[in-house]
Amino acid sequence: MNYPISEIVRLIKADNADLFQYTISELLTDSRSLTFPEETLFFALVTSRNDGHRYIDDLYRKGVRNFVISKDIENVEKMPEANFLRVHDTLEALQNLVAAHRKRFNIPVIGVTGSNGKTIVKEWLYQLLHEDYNMVRSPRSYNSQIGVPLSVWQINDATELAVIEAGISQPGEMINLEDIIRPTVGVITNIGNAHQEGFSSVEEKCIEKLVLFKNADSIIYNGDSPVIFDAVEKLCMGTREIAWSHRDKNSPLYIIKIIKNEASTTVKYSYLQYESEFTIPFVEDASVENAIHCLAVMLYLGKTSSEIAARMLLLEPVAMRLEVKEGRNNCLLINDTYNSDINSLEIALDFQMRRSGAAGMKRTLILSDLLQTGMMPSTLYRKVSQLISHKGIDRLIGIGPEISSCERFFGMETEFYVSTDAFLQSGGAERFSNELVLIKGSRDFHFELISEALELKQHETILEVNLDAMVHNFHFYRQKLKPETKMICMVKAFGYGAGSYELAKTLQDRGCDYLAVAVADEGAELRKAGITMPIMVMNPEMNSFRTLFSYSLEPEVYSFKLLNALIKEAELLGITHYPVHIKIDSGMHRLGFTEEDMLHLTEILKGQPSVIARSVFSHFAGSDEARFDGFSQQQIAVFKECAEMVQKATPQPVLRHILNTAGISRFTDEQMDAVRLGIGLYGISPLGEEKGLRNVSALKTTILQIKELDSDQTVGYGRRGTLARRSRIAALPIGYADGLDRHLGNRKGYVIIHGKHAPYVGNICMDVCMVDVTDIDCKEGDKVEIFGDNLPVTEVARWLDTIPYEILTSVSSRVKRIYFRE
Ligand SMILES: *Cc1c(COP(=O)(O)O)cnc(C)c1O
């Protein structure tokens, strides 16, 4: 609602003669919550801990022009455009203003008070009734002397029903709140012993609470509570009483029976002699009591028993506060997945802003369509955009048709999806890193699925892939080469185990020239996922030609049989000039055409239009070892001769390439037209001593269980894990079925926990293994590194007398890959 400042001056009885004209729509008591400075009226509250007058300078700089004060202000001359509304007590002024605001509306207002359950009753009433009414409710548990006025201020001309929560901590407070809320119907949830401080007895507290309803036309309460019953009797306020009772058949609302099922509760009741029932998906007594309060309100509002039953069934738990959880890849998640309207958004954003320990983290908001507020989407989302940029959001992920259609209003980094499913399927949930993520959506959007996907799962084994490190490594090799030399990146074998799509997508964006996969299907998957750059297939199977052609995948050709079959198939399909890559066997003796084959090969190439040599290449047998340098040079010589022949048989220029990772570092001068980068991309130098690469993949898990064992006990199958002393043994959820080599068992290798070595004890099992943590201060749920930044893959490979390639590609597909950027 908009109020001219002059009107406010009158309502709060400030004595201001000269005023600059402004229109106020927002009330502010906490300077950190500032969003719309021009429209804000700041109340400089004075409490025992703080003094709002301190923040006036700063707020003025931020554009606030209207202040309610109770003290003299310094630097007034530096704030020439400000209005200072001088009052005796700023809190009282706030309350008076809102009390006056409230009196303009003749709508039902439900006041909720009591010791426990008020926030849940309020939120449930909102869940149960918001379909029927344009509703206002207290944000979170804004129920104090300050919170209540801020809640009631939200009521505007469009509001049809308000639910306002009131809490007190001292005698005498409720009368102020009554004046502001003016409930037409009241709910007193219960009276406990909590917060007894200011009250001499439970009775006194109860009577004080009931003051809230002195002008209400009805009051809803539990008639079986003697304290409340007596207090209502004593006050005898002339208010209609809707006491519900499980004992007294003559109560207006008689609870006949409460039937607890495994995960739900059915309540049979009779209301004005008419019997009915409803079921809620909760079993605790407190939830049943809260639901009965809601039932009474719904009956009071004239809802039918079938409407009530249908909606009760859908009640959802209320998150009492914003939960902060640890997410994957160093993210922190703030969960607010049950509601979404602009007021609760603002509160959640404030919470996110103030979250300490998150300095320097990127601030991301995942937001669903907001509940209809009667505003046009364009107006609403323009407002949202202003709000979130004000609250320092760096990245917005908007989910829902409405927010997506308002994309143009948002200035920050954005992504939009029509539905939660679309977001999850896009793999979007895997692209978070080092972010403070606020997840805020109305319940229909089921954002709990998103928070689940982002949460750091205990008991989970994951392969973390650092895409930034991969890009770094790409450039590390790139800068060794001439700018015109093409880069072919090897993402075969599922990207050396790291997952081909994410890598391919990143490389495509970074200007890599070619990708190489092992088989046609791998290439087809990349195409389907949207990879458009050229893709080479290293081992095309005879029956995969159609896949090759239809997805524009370029085969490597290493034999006459393959070449002839390919030509035949291309002819059949009327394909001409299909690019292929000719593989020369220059000494590796694996696959490829030899020097002797060249004449015949060139004849075939010349005699047909179907395929054309796009490149010619060969592979080293020992480019990483100096002792083979002579042999490598010989391979280069053989290759060059063969390549020349292929070029002579081909009208277009044919790319020549022989260098793999080790070759790039050791035979840089032989880069020719292209190089094929493999293991180096993944941060592993085949030369051992090379500095400057960054580790890309880390295999991680968490401690499942810890056991204390005496030295005479054994661990695992075959009783192989013997102990030399009393030990602590941790079980980890990873075994040989995840690709953890069984030969690492029995102290052949170790894992890293809190920076320390924990050796494998006993045989590694299929899904679990055990490590010795006797000397490590750790607990269940703690993180474990199998290999990664702190335990290089090369080290693990050395223990097993193998090469890092095998370790990387052995991580089984059931291990979830998680990608992140820094
Ligand atoms: C795998 C492979 C490479 C990459 O080798 P790295 O040692 O990983 O760099 C290069 N060329 C061919 C033909 C390959 O099969």
mmCIF file of C-alpha atoms in Angstrom, residues 498-652:
data_model
loop_
_atom_site.group_PDB
_atom_site.id
_atom_site.type_symbol
_atom_site.label_atom_id
_atom_site.label_comp_id
_atom_site.label_asym_id
_atom_site.label_seq_id
_atom_site.Cartn_x
_atom_site.Cartn_y
_atom_site.Cartn_z
ATOM 1 C CA ALA A 498 35.823 -38.733 -16.157
ATOM 2 C CA GLY A 499 32.715 -38.682 -18.373
ATOM 3 C CA SER A 500 32.782 -37.611 -21.975
ATOM 4 C CA TYR A 501 29.856 -35.218 -22.309
ATOM 5 C CA GLU A 502 30.814 -32.639 -19.703
ATOM 6 C CA LEU A 503 34.383 -32.665 -20.921
ATOM 7 C CA ALA A 504 33.356 -32.444 -24.563
ATOM 8 C CA LYS A 505 31.008 -29.562 -23.872
ATOM 9 C CA THR A 506 33.729 -27.685 -22.018
ATOM 10 C CA LEU A 507 36.318 -28.376 -24.719
ATOM 11 C CA GLN A 508 33.939 -27.352 -27.473
ATOM 12 C CA ASP A 509 33.486 -24.024 -25.724
ATOM 13 C CA ARG A 510 37.260 -23.625 -25.347
ATOM 14 C CA GLY A 511 38.181 -23.898 -28.965
ATOM 15 C CA CYS A 512 39.402 -27.458 -29.171
ATOM 16 C CA ASP A 513 39.395 -28.560 -32.839
ATOM 17 C CA TYR A 514 38.555 -32.236 -32.705
ATOM 18 C CA LEU A 515 37.362 -34.808 -30.248
ATOM 19 C CA ALA A 516 38.287 -38.467 -30.416
ATOM 20 C CA VAL A 517 36.145 -41.215 -28.952
ATOM 21 C CA ALA A 518 36.685 -44.977 -28.997
ATOM 22 C CA VAL A 519 33.494 -46.329 -30.546
ATOM 23 C CA ALA A 520 30.641 -44.977 -32.665
ATOM 24 C CA ASP A 521 28.100 -45.138 -29.855
ATOM 25 C CA GLU A 522 30.186 -42.840 -27.671
ATOM 26 C CA GLY A 523 30.204 -40.335 -30.510
ATOM 27 C CA ALA A 524 26.473 -40.690 -31.106
ATOM 28 C CA GLU A 525 25.797 -39.950 -27.438
ATOM 29 C CA LEU A 526 27.807 -36.757 -27.686
ATOM 30 C CA ARG A 527 25.915 -35.674 -30.784
ATOM 31 C CA LYS A 528 22.572 -36.355 -29.124
ATOM 32 C CA ALA A 529 23.677 -34.256 -26.190
ATOM 33 C CA GLY A 530 24.438 -31.349 -28.486
ATOM 34 C CA ILE A 531 28.140 -31.593 -29.281
ATOM 35 C CA THR A 532 28.629 -30.196 -32.772
ATOM 36 C CA MET A 533 32.420 -30.106 -33.208
ATOM 37 C CA PRO A 534 34.179 -32.717 -35.381
ATOM 38 C CA ILE A 535 34.439 -36.122 -33.729
ATOM 39 C CA MET A 536 36.861 -38.859 -34.684
ATOM 40 C CA VAL A 537 36.053 -42.502 -33.870
ATOM 41 C CA MET A 538 39.161 -44.541 -33.118
ATOM 42 C CA ASN A 539 37.720 -48.054 -33.306
ATOM 43 C CA PRO A 540 34.766 -48.047 -35.684
ATOM 44 C CA GLU A 541 33.071 -51.451 -35.719
ATOM 45 C CA MET A 542 32.027 -52.928 -39.030
ATOM 46 C CA ASN A 543 28.350 -52.722 -38.123
ATOM 47 C CA SER A 544 28.430 -49.122 -36.969
ATOM 48 C CA PHE A 545 28.773 -47.334 -40.316
ATOM 49 C CA ARG A 546 25.217 -46.050 -40.419
ATOM 50 C CA THR A 547 25.634 -44.556 -36.968
ATOM 51 C CA LEU A 548 28.819 -42.914 -38.209
ATOM 52 C CA PHE A 549 27.155 -41.400 -41.229
ATOM 53 C CA SER A 550 24.001 -40.275 -39.562
ATOM 54 C CA TYR A 551 25.835 -38.530 -36.726
ATOM 55 C CA SER A 552 28.728 -37.171 -38.838
ATOM 56 C CA LEU A 553 31.327 -39.143 -36.953
ATOM 57 C CA GLU A 554 34.641 -39.531 -38.736
ATOM 58 C CA PRO A 555 36.154 -43.007 -38.563
ATOM 59 C CA GLU A 556 39.743 -43.941 -38.191
ATOM 60 C CA VAL A 557 40.651 -46.423 -40.950
ATOM 61 C CA TYR A 558 43.391 -48.922 -40.168
ATOM 62 C CA SER A 559 42.853 -51.833 -42.585
ATOM 63 C CA PHE A 560 41.861 -52.622 -46.140
ATOM 64 C CA LYS A 561 38.943 -54.624 -44.917
ATOM 65 C CA LEU A 562 37.580 -51.683 -43.006
ATOM 66 C CA LEU A 563 38.303 -49.236 -45.800
ATOM 67 C CA ASN A 564 36.608 -51.336 -48.467
ATOM 68 C CA ALA A 565 33.556 -52.004 -46.352
ATOM 69 C CA LEU A 566 33.258 -48.323 -45.593
ATOM 70 C CA ILE A 567 33.508 -47.359 -49.242
ATOM 71 C CA LYS A 568 30.917 -49.933 -50.163
ATOM 72 C CA GLU A 569 28.460 -48.718 -47.557
ATOM 73 C CA ALA A 570 28.997 -45.090 -48.554
ATOM 74 C CA GLU A 571 28.401 -45.955 -52.215
ATOM 75 C CA LEU A 572 25.238 -47.777 -51.295
ATOM 76 C CA LEU A 573 23.958 -44.704 -49.487
ATOM 77 C CA GLY A 574 25.170 -42.330 -52.186
ATOM 78 C CA ILE A 575 27.586 -40.610 -49.826
ATOM 79 C CA THR A 576 30.638 -38.926 -51.310
ATOM 80 C CA HIS A 577 33.774 -37.353 -49.851
ATOM 81 C CA TYR A 578 33.154 -38.711 -46.386
ATOM 82 C CA PRO A 579 36.103 -37.704 -44.185
ATOM 83 C CA VAL A 580 38.208 -40.514 -42.740
ATOM 84 C CA HIS A 581 41.470 -40.650 -40.802
ATOM 85 C CA ILE A 582 44.145 -42.975 -42.088
ATOM 86 C CA LYS A 583 46.147 -44.725 -39.430
ATOM 87 C CA ILE A 584 49.735 -45.657 -40.176
ATOM 88 C CA ASP A 585 51.553 -48.352 -38.244
ATOM 89 C CA SER A 586 54.988 -46.810 -37.962
ATOM 90 C CA GLY A 587 56.279 -49.264 -35.356
ATOM 91 C CA MET A 588 53.679 -49.680 -32.652
ATOM 92 C CA HIS A 589 52.358 -52.780 -34.410
ATOM 93 C CA ARG A 590 48.859 -52.572 -33.112
ATOM 94 C CA LEU A 591 46.598 -51.290 -35.861
ATOM 95 C CA GLY A 592 47.302 -49.408 -39.076
ATOM 96 C CA PHE A 593 48.623 -49.549 -42.603
ATOM 97 C CA THR A 594 52.287 -50.354 -42.944
ATOM 98 C CA GLU A 595 54.798 -48.881 -45.382
ATOM 99 C CA GLU A 596 54.240 -51.863 -47.699
ATOM 100 C CA ASP A 597 50.511 -51.184 -47.804
ATOM 101 C CA MET A 598 50.928 -47.636 -49.047
ATOM 102 C CA LEU A 599 50.882 -48.220 -52.774
ATOM 103 C CA HIS A 600 47.742 -50.271 -52.677
ATOM 104 C CA LEU A 601 46.167 -47.838 -50.240
ATOM 105 C CA THR A 602 46.813 -44.823 -52.434
ATOM 106 C CA GLU A 603 45.350 -46.634 -55.432
ATOM 107 C CA ILE A 604 42.153 -47.353 -53.573
ATOM 108 C CA LEU A 605 41.892 -43.796 -52.283
ATOM 109 C CA LYS A 606 42.406 -42.377 -55.760
ATOM 110 C CA GLY A 607 39.983 -44.734 -57.425
ATOM 111 C CA GLN A 608 36.781 -43.802 -55.574
ATOM 112 C CA PRO A 609 34.744 -40.687 -54.625
ATOM 113 C CA SER A 610 33.104 -42.021 -51.467
ATOM 114 C CA VAL A 611 35.677 -41.330 -48.761
ATOM 115 C CA ILE A 612 38.441 -38.809 -48.508
ATOM 116 C CA ALA A 613 41.467 -38.716 -46.217
ATOM 117 C CA ARG A 614 40.923 -35.846 -43.783
ATOM 118 C CA SER A 615 44.008 -36.729 -41.833
ATOM 119 C CA VAL A 616 46.783 -39.256 -41.621
ATOM 120 C CA PHE A 617 48.330 -40.196 -38.338
ATOM 121 C CA SER A 618 50.421 -42.605 -36.353
ATOM 122 C CA HIS A 619 50.984 -43.474 -32.721
ATOM 123 C CA PHE A 620 54.187 -43.773 -30.688
ATOM 124 C CA ALA A 621 55.185 -46.923 -28.858
ATOM 125 C CA GLY A 622 57.363 -45.168 -26.296
ATOM 126 C CA SER A 623 57.328 -41.386 -26.613
ATOM 127 C CA ASP A 624 57.524 -40.991 -22.826
ATOM 128 C CA GLU A 625 60.866 -42.747 -22.428
ATOM 129 C CA ALA A 626 64.213 -41.317 -23.466
ATOM 130 C CA ARG A 627 65.655 -44.754 -24.065
ATOM 131 C CA PHE A 628 63.257 -45.152 -26.994
ATOM 132 C CA ASP A 629 63.997 -41.796 -28.553
ATOM 133 C CA GLY A 630 65.875 -43.411 -31.421
ATOM 134 C CA PHE A 631 62.918 -45.628 -32.127
ATOM 135 C CA SER A 632 60.495 -42.728 -31.868
ATOM 136 C CA GLN A 633 62.573 -40.754 -34.402
ATOM 137 C CA GLN A 634 62.445 -43.756 -36.703
ATOM 138 C CA GLN A 635 58.628 -43.881 -36.290
ATOM 139 C CA ILE A 636 58.460 -40.204 -37.199
ATOM 140 C CA ALA A 637 60.486 -40.802 -40.344
ATOM 141 C CA VAL A 638 58.375 -43.749 -41.459
ATOM 142 C CA PHE A 639 55.207 -41.804 -40.731
ATOM 143 C CA LYS A 640 56.331 -38.772 -42.708
ATOM 144 C CA GLU A 641 56.986 -40.876 -45.802
ATOM 145 C CA CYS A 642 53.622 -42.605 -45.584
ATOM 146 C CA ALA A 643 51.845 -39.323 -44.930
ATOM 147 C CA GLU A 644 53.368 -37.831 -48.030
ATOM 148 C CA MET A 645 52.011 -40.672 -50.123
ATOM 149 C CA VAL A 646 48.525 -40.263 -48.712
ATOM 150 C CA GLN A 647 48.736 -36.560 -49.450
ATOM 151 C CA LYS A 648 49.753 -37.246 -53.051
ATOM 152 C CA ALA A 649 46.689 -39.409 -53.521
ATOM 153 C CA THR A 650 44.372 -36.738 -52.095
ATOM 154 C CA PRO A 651 43.440 -33.437 -53.799
ATOM 155 C CA GLN A 652 42.695 -31.617 -50.504
#
